[in-house]
């Protein structure tokens, strides 16, 4: 299975080329390695079923949240004129955002288990180099090691249950932009937002 970004899907070359590159590297590896890995569906605590919806593959969950959030972020950067004034810096923030959201459920990718002291996602992010190698992350983002903390912060800041854990990471990029823009975009894309919407809740995913 292969996904390809259609021409002129985004308004700017920065977004068009960066997202297409993500599709050709990280997303392609994700589909190849974990085509049927579940991202949603049954959620239980000690046998008590809290939620039981139909499931979706991990990469679909990521795309459902990522694509609309990317359109919002592109419009934001255009409105600020940053994407015109400093496209390379915008590309850097864009790659960090994409990877931060991609890894917000890294515990499922790495099949980690929660312990008394650490959440399953926190443990997974301690092993993020393994996930990055499996998903060919450095083919997409050569500077991954430099900005790994920013990516881990976003992954943990995506959901309310792990937001406080994100504070253990410091920043290489602008803390204000990562906290106030990228983290909020990640949260919107996932928690009660785009990625978790079931079609029975609304007319269709496009809506």
PDB file of C-alpha atoms in Angstrom:
ATOM      1  CA  UNK A   1       0.000   0.000   0.000  1.00  0.00           C
ATOM      2  CA  UNK A   2       1.311   3.456  -0.893  1.00  0.00           C
ATOM      3  CA  UNK A   3      -0.013   6.939  -0.220  1.00  0.00           C
ATOM      4  CA  UNK A   4       0.920   9.888  -2.419  1.00  0.00           C
ATOM      5  CA  UNK A   5       0.157  13.557  -1.926  1.00  0.00           C
ATOM      6  CA  UNK A   6      -1.660  15.062  -4.897  1.00  0.00           C
ATOM      7  CA  UNK A   7      -0.233  18.138  -6.606  1.00  0.00           C
ATOM      8  CA  UNK A   8      -1.060  21.494  -5.010  1.00  0.00           C
ATOM      9  CA  UNK A   9      -2.771  19.864  -2.028  1.00  0.00           C
ATOM     10  CA  UNK A  10      -1.207  22.567   0.137  1.00  0.00           C
ATOM     11  CA  UNK A  11      -0.864  26.253  -0.740  1.00  0.00           C
ATOM     12  CA  UNK A  12       2.879  26.559  -0.217  1.00  0.00           C
ATOM     13  CA  UNK A  13       5.905  24.622  -1.502  1.00  0.00           C
ATOM     14  CA  UNK A  14       7.199  24.232   2.068  1.00  0.00           C
ATOM     15  CA  UNK A  15       4.143  22.246   3.135  1.00  0.00           C
ATOM     16  CA  UNK A  16       3.660  20.444  -0.154  1.00  0.00           C
ATOM     17  CA  UNK A  17       7.223  19.163  -0.386  1.00  0.00           C
ATOM     18  CA  UNK A  18       7.681  18.432   3.326  1.00  0.00           C
ATOM     19  CA  UNK A  19       4.470  16.441   3.675  1.00  0.00           C
ATOM     20  CA  UNK A  20       5.160  14.563   0.429  1.00  0.00           C
ATOM     21  CA  UNK A  21       8.592  13.661   1.829  1.00  0.00           C
ATOM     22  CA  UNK A  22       6.946  12.437   5.055  1.00  0.00           C
ATOM     23  CA  UNK A  23       4.620  10.249   2.992  1.00  0.00           C
ATOM     24  CA  UNK A  24       7.577   8.752   1.117  1.00  0.00           C
ATOM     25  CA  UNK A  25       9.638   8.003   4.234  1.00  0.00           C
ATOM     26  CA  UNK A  26       8.001   7.795   7.674  1.00  0.00           C
ATOM     27  CA  UNK A  27       4.443   7.054   6.578  1.00  0.00           C
ATOM     28  CA  UNK A  28       5.599   4.471   4.014  1.00  0.00           C
ATOM     29  CA  UNK A  29       7.659   2.687   6.685  1.00  0.00           C
ATOM     30  CA  UNK A  30       4.768   2.846   9.154  1.00  0.00           C
ATOM     31  CA  UNK A  31       2.398   1.188   6.689  1.00  0.00           C
ATOM     32  CA  UNK A  32       4.958  -1.430   5.661  1.00  0.00           C
ATOM     33  CA  UNK A  33       5.886  -2.375   9.226  1.00  0.00           C
ATOM     34  CA  UNK A  34       2.567  -2.005  11.044  1.00  0.00           C
ATOM     35  CA  UNK A  35      -0.221  -2.000   8.475  1.00  0.00           C
ATOM     36  CA  UNK A  36      -2.821  -3.439  10.857  1.00  0.00           C
ATOM     37  CA  UNK A  37      -1.553  -2.051  14.168  1.00  0.00           C
ATOM     38  CA  UNK A  38      -4.637  -0.823  16.010  1.00  0.00           C
ATOM     39  CA  UNK A  39      -4.798   2.724  17.292  1.00  0.00           C
ATOM     40  CA  UNK A  40      -8.336   3.044  18.619  1.00  0.00           C
ATOM     41  CA  UNK A  41     -11.089   0.613  19.555  1.00  0.00           C
ATOM     42  CA  UNK A  42     -11.339  -1.225  22.841  1.00  0.00           C
ATOM     43  CA  UNK A  43     -10.142   0.597  25.956  1.00  0.00           C
ATOM     44  CA  UNK A  44     -10.368  -1.155  29.325  1.00  0.00           C
ATOM     45  CA  UNK A  45      -8.874  -0.714  32.770  1.00  0.00           C
ATOM     46  CA  UNK A  46      -8.402  -3.895  34.805  1.00  0.00           C
ATOM     47  CA  UNK A  47     -11.087  -5.629  32.774  1.00  0.00           C
ATOM     48  CA  UNK A  48     -13.575  -2.767  33.039  1.00  0.00           C
ATOM     49  CA  UNK A  49     -14.470  -1.669  29.488  1.00  0.00           C
ATOM     50  CA  UNK A  50     -14.443   2.142  29.288  1.00  0.00           C
ATOM     51  CA  UNK A  51     -14.857   2.465  25.530  1.00  0.00           C
ATOM     52  CA  UNK A  52     -15.490   0.002  22.719  1.00  0.00           C
ATOM     53  CA  UNK A  53     -15.530   1.600  19.265  1.00  0.00           C
ATOM     54  CA  UNK A  54     -14.593   0.090  15.955  1.00  0.00           C
ATOM     55  CA  UNK A  55     -10.879   0.215  15.354  1.00  0.00           C
ATOM     56  CA  UNK A  56      -8.645   1.966  12.842  1.00  0.00           C
ATOM     57  CA  UNK A  57      -5.020   1.314  11.852  1.00  0.00           C
ATOM     58  CA  UNK A  58      -2.349   3.468  13.464  1.00  0.00           C
ATOM     59  CA  UNK A  59      -1.443   5.297  10.243  1.00  0.00           C
ATOM     60  CA  UNK A  60      -5.099   6.173   9.590  1.00  0.00           C
ATOM     61  CA  UNK A  61      -5.406   7.589  13.094  1.00  0.00           C
ATOM     62  CA  UNK A  62      -2.307   9.715  12.464  1.00  0.00           C
ATOM     63  CA  UNK A  63      -3.474  10.931   9.047  1.00  0.00           C
ATOM     64  CA  UNK A  64      -6.990  11.761  10.282  1.00  0.00           C
ATOM     65  CA  UNK A  65      -5.500  14.149  12.819  1.00  0.00           C
ATOM     66  CA  UNK A  66      -2.428  15.341  10.979  1.00  0.00           C
ATOM     67  CA  UNK A  67      -3.864  16.463   7.643  1.00  0.00           C
ATOM     68  CA  UNK A  68      -6.471  18.982   8.886  1.00  0.00           C
ATOM     69  CA  UNK A  69      -4.032  20.237  11.539  1.00  0.00           C
ATOM     70  CA  UNK A  70      -1.454  20.842   8.813  1.00  0.00           C
ATOM     71  CA  UNK A  71      -3.911  22.977   6.874  1.00  0.00           C
ATOM     72  CA  UNK A  72      -4.538  25.055   9.998  1.00  0.00           C
ATOM     73  CA  UNK A  73      -0.817  25.438  10.650  1.00  0.00           C
ATOM     74  CA  UNK A  74      -0.122  26.455   7.063  1.00  0.00           C
ATOM     75  CA  UNK A  75      -2.837  29.129   7.222  1.00  0.00           C
ATOM     76  CA  UNK A  76      -1.409  30.357  10.550  1.00  0.00           C
ATOM     77  CA  UNK A  77       2.116  30.692   9.149  1.00  0.00           C
ATOM     78  CA  UNK A  78       0.840  32.407   6.010  1.00  0.00           C
ATOM     79  CA  UNK A  79      -1.193  34.856   8.065  1.00  0.00           C
ATOM     80  CA  UNK A  80       1.894  35.683  10.158  1.00  0.00           C
ATOM     81  CA  UNK A  81       3.913  35.977   6.926  1.00  0.00           C
ATOM     82  CA  UNK A  82       6.566  33.748   8.510  1.00  0.00           C
ATOM     83  CA  UNK A  83       6.414  31.181   5.758  1.00  0.00           C
ATOM     84  CA  UNK A  84       7.284  33.851   3.199  1.00  0.00           C
ATOM     85  CA  UNK A  85       9.950  35.541   5.305  1.00  0.00           C
ATOM     86  CA  UNK A  86      11.714  32.425   6.630  1.00  0.00           C
ATOM     87  CA  UNK A  87      10.580  29.254   4.834  1.00  0.00           C
ATOM     88  CA  UNK A  88      13.454  27.128   6.157  1.00  0.00           C
ATOM     89  CA  UNK A  89      12.648  27.894   9.781  1.00  0.00           C
ATOM     90  CA  UNK A  90       9.005  27.082   9.051  1.00  0.00           C
ATOM     91  CA  UNK A  91      10.090  23.787   7.487  1.00  0.00           C
ATOM     92  CA  UNK A  92      11.994  22.951  10.671  1.00  0.00           C
ATOM     93  CA  UNK A  93       8.977  23.649  12.899  1.00  0.00           C
ATOM     94  CA  UNK A  94       6.795  21.697  10.478  1.00  0.00           C
ATOM     95  CA  UNK A  95       8.969  18.582  10.654  1.00  0.00           C
ATOM     96  CA  UNK A  96       9.104  18.725  14.451  1.00  0.00           C
ATOM     97  CA  UNK A  97       5.309  19.082  14.596  1.00  0.00           C
ATOM     98  CA  UNK A  98       4.724  16.178  12.204  1.00  0.00           C
ATOM     99  CA  UNK A  99       7.020  13.854  14.134  1.00  0.00           C
ATOM    100  CA  UNK A 100       5.710  14.966  17.523  1.00  0.00           C
ATOM    101  CA  UNK A 101       2.187  14.030  16.503  1.00  0.00           C
ATOM    102  CA  UNK A 102       3.326  10.838  14.768  1.00  0.00           C
ATOM    103  CA  UNK A 103       4.878   9.631  18.034  1.00  0.00           C
ATOM    104  CA  UNK A 104       2.035  10.623  20.368  1.00  0.00           C
ATOM    105  CA  UNK A 105       1.016   6.945  20.529  1.00  0.00           C
ATOM    106  CA  UNK A 106       4.554   5.532  20.320  1.00  0.00           C
ATOM    107  CA  UNK A 107       3.664   3.126  23.130  1.00  0.00           C
ATOM    108  CA  UNK A 108       1.512   1.284  20.599  1.00  0.00           C
ATOM    109  CA  UNK A 109       4.268   1.251  17.996  1.00  0.00           C
ATOM    110  CA  UNK A 110       6.758  -0.189  20.489  1.00  0.00           C
ATOM    111  CA  UNK A 111       4.260  -2.250  22.512  1.00  0.00           C
ATOM    112  CA  UNK A 112       5.472  -0.800  25.817  1.00  0.00           C
ATOM    113  CA  UNK A 113       3.689  -1.485  29.099  1.00  0.00           C
ATOM    114  CA  UNK A 114       2.947   0.976  31.877  1.00  0.00           C
ATOM    115  CA  UNK A 115       4.747   0.535  35.191  1.00  0.00           C
ATOM    116  CA  UNK A 116       4.070   1.949  38.644  1.00  0.00           C
ATOM    117  CA  UNK A 117       6.531   4.783  38.029  1.00  0.00           C
ATOM    118  CA  UNK A 118       6.204   5.489  34.299  1.00  0.00           C
ATOM    119  CA  UNK A 119       3.426   5.652  31.706  1.00  0.00           C
ATOM    120  CA  UNK A 120       3.650   3.415  28.647  1.00  0.00           C
ATOM    121  CA  UNK A 121       4.183   6.447  26.381  1.00  0.00           C
ATOM    122  CA  UNK A 122       6.917   7.827  28.636  1.00  0.00           C
ATOM    123  CA  UNK A 123       8.734   4.482  28.425  1.00  0.00           C
ATOM    124  CA  UNK A 124       8.275   4.389  24.633  1.00  0.00           C
ATOM    125  CA  UNK A 125       9.792   7.841  24.226  1.00  0.00           C
ATOM    126  CA  UNK A 126      12.830   6.702  26.209  1.00  0.00           C
ATOM    127  CA  UNK A 127      13.225   4.190  23.368  1.00  0.00           C
ATOM    128  CA  UNK A 128      12.434   6.692  20.608  1.00  0.00           C
ATOM    129  CA  UNK A 129      15.677   5.980  18.749  1.00  0.00           C
ATOM    130  CA  UNK A 130      14.383   2.476  18.081  1.00  0.00           C
ATOM    131  CA  UNK A 131      11.113   3.805  16.696  1.00  0.00           C
ATOM    132  CA  UNK A 132      12.952   6.439  14.658  1.00  0.00           C
ATOM    133  CA  UNK A 133      15.158   3.809  13.056  1.00  0.00           C
ATOM    134  CA  UNK A 134      12.217   1.549  12.259  1.00  0.00           C
ATOM    135  CA  UNK A 135      10.294   4.420  10.648  1.00  0.00           C
ATOM    136  CA  UNK A 136      13.274   5.849   8.712  1.00  0.00           C
ATOM    137  CA  UNK A 137      12.849   9.139  10.535  1.00  0.00           C
ATOM    138  CA  UNK A 138      16.319  10.416   9.698  1.00  0.00           C
ATOM    139  CA  UNK A 139      15.580  10.008   5.998  1.00  0.00           C
ATOM    140  CA  UNK A 140      12.815  12.543   6.588  1.00  0.00           C
ATOM    141  CA  UNK A 141      14.563  14.696   9.199  1.00  0.00           C
ATOM    142  CA  UNK A 142      18.360  14.501   9.316  1.00  0.00           C
ATOM    143  CA  UNK A 143      18.458  16.742  12.408  1.00  0.00           C
ATOM    144  CA  UNK A 144      16.239  14.433  14.435  1.00  0.00           C
ATOM    145  CA  UNK A 145      18.822  13.957  17.206  1.00  0.00           C
ATOM    146  CA  UNK A 146      19.195  17.726  17.658  1.00  0.00           C
ATOM    147  CA  UNK A 147      15.454  18.308  18.085  1.00  0.00           C
ATOM    148  CA  UNK A 148      14.500  15.041  19.757  1.00  0.00           C
ATOM    149  CA  UNK A 149      13.465  16.770  23.001  1.00  0.00           C
ATOM    150  CA  UNK A 150      11.055  19.088  21.193  1.00  0.00           C
ATOM    151  CA  UNK A 151       9.518  16.075  19.441  1.00  0.00           C
ATOM    152  CA  UNK A 152       9.160  14.128  22.697  1.00  0.00           C
ATOM    153  CA  UNK A 153       7.615  17.166  24.396  1.00  0.00           C
ATOM    154  CA  UNK A 154       4.952  17.370  21.668  1.00  0.00           C
ATOM    155  CA  UNK A 155       4.265  13.644  21.798  1.00  0.00           C
ATOM    156  CA  UNK A 156       3.576  13.851  25.533  1.00  0.00           C
ATOM    157  CA  UNK A 157       1.735  17.181  25.325  1.00  0.00           C
ATOM    158  CA  UNK A 158      -0.787  15.832  22.829  1.00  0.00           C
ATOM    159  CA  UNK A 159      -3.021  14.153  25.426  1.00  0.00           C
ATOM    160  CA  UNK A 160      -4.196  15.477  28.796  1.00  0.00           C
ATOM    161  CA  UNK A 161      -3.128  12.277  30.581  1.00  0.00           C
ATOM    162  CA  UNK A 162       0.544  12.800  29.683  1.00  0.00           C
ATOM    163  CA  UNK A 163       0.818  16.605  29.457  1.00  0.00           C
ATOM    164  CA  UNK A 164       2.491  17.040  32.826  1.00  0.00           C
ATOM    165  CA  UNK A 165       5.091  14.428  31.867  1.00  0.00           C
ATOM    166  CA  UNK A 166       6.127  16.592  28.919  1.00  0.00           C
ATOM    167  CA  UNK A 167       7.721  19.101  31.294  1.00  0.00           C
ATOM    168  CA  UNK A 168      10.784  16.859  31.734  1.00  0.00           C
ATOM    169  CA  UNK A 169      12.000  17.878  28.261  1.00  0.00           C
ATOM    170  CA  UNK A 170      13.753  21.142  27.492  1.00  0.00           C
ATOM    171  CA  UNK A 171      13.615  22.977  24.163  1.00  0.00           C
ATOM    172  CA  UNK A 172      15.936  23.587  21.260  1.00  0.00           C
ATOM    173  CA  UNK A 173      13.325  25.586  19.363  1.00  0.00           C
ATOM    174  CA  UNK A 174      11.326  28.581  20.605  1.00  0.00           C
ATOM    175  CA  UNK A 175       9.589  27.403  23.770  1.00  0.00           C
ATOM    176  CA  UNK A 176       6.725  29.831  23.194  1.00  0.00           C
ATOM    177  CA  UNK A 177       5.990  28.529  19.690  1.00  0.00           C
ATOM    178  CA  UNK A 178       6.317  24.875  20.680  1.00  0.00           C
ATOM    179  CA  UNK A 179       4.096  25.272  23.752  1.00  0.00           C
ATOM    180  CA  UNK A 180       1.486  27.723  22.484  1.00  0.00           C
ATOM    181  CA  UNK A 181       1.185  26.707  18.836  1.00  0.00           C
ATOM    182  CA  UNK A 182       2.536  23.236  18.100  1.00  0.00           C
ATOM    183  CA  UNK A 183       1.404  21.557  21.324  1.00  0.00           C
ATOM    184  CA  UNK A 184      -2.074  23.012  20.949  1.00  0.00           C
ATOM    185  CA  UNK A 185      -2.235  21.825  17.341  1.00  0.00           C
ATOM    186  CA  UNK A 186      -1.225  18.322  18.439  1.00  0.00           C
ATOM    187  CA  UNK A 187      -3.895  18.364  21.121  1.00  0.00           C
ATOM    188  CA  UNK A 188      -6.578  19.583  18.714  1.00  0.00           C
ATOM    189  CA  UNK A 189      -5.569  16.949  16.190  1.00  0.00           C
ATOM    190  CA  UNK A 190      -6.014  14.123  18.689  1.00  0.00           C
ATOM    191  CA  UNK A 191      -7.973  14.536  21.901  1.00  0.00           C
ATOM    192  CA  UNK A 192     -11.685  14.723  21.073  1.00  0.00           C
ATOM    193  CA  UNK A 193     -10.493  16.177  17.795  1.00  0.00           C
ATOM    194  CA  UNK A 194      -9.757  15.138  14.261  1.00  0.00           C
ATOM    195  CA  UNK A 195      -7.888  11.852  14.697  1.00  0.00           C
ATOM    196  CA  UNK A 196     -10.312  10.253  17.126  1.00  0.00           C
ATOM    197  CA  UNK A 197     -13.560  11.071  15.350  1.00  0.00           C
ATOM    198  CA  UNK A 198     -15.635   8.010  14.517  1.00  0.00           C
ATOM    199  CA  UNK A 199     -17.855   8.316  11.441  1.00  0.00           C
ATOM    200  CA  UNK A 200     -20.935   7.370  13.450  1.00  0.00           C
ATOM    201  CA  UNK A 201     -20.459  10.620  15.406  1.00  0.00           C
ATOM    202  CA  UNK A 202     -20.619  12.878  12.366  1.00  0.00           C
ATOM    203  CA  UNK A 203     -21.735  12.524   8.768  1.00  0.00           C
ATOM    204  CA  UNK A 204     -18.235  11.689   7.497  1.00  0.00           C
ATOM    205  CA  UNK A 205     -14.541  12.312   8.186  1.00  0.00           C
ATOM    206  CA  UNK A 206     -14.375  15.087   5.583  1.00  0.00           C
ATOM    207  CA  UNK A 207     -16.972  17.067   7.540  1.00  0.00           C
TER     208      UNK A 207
END
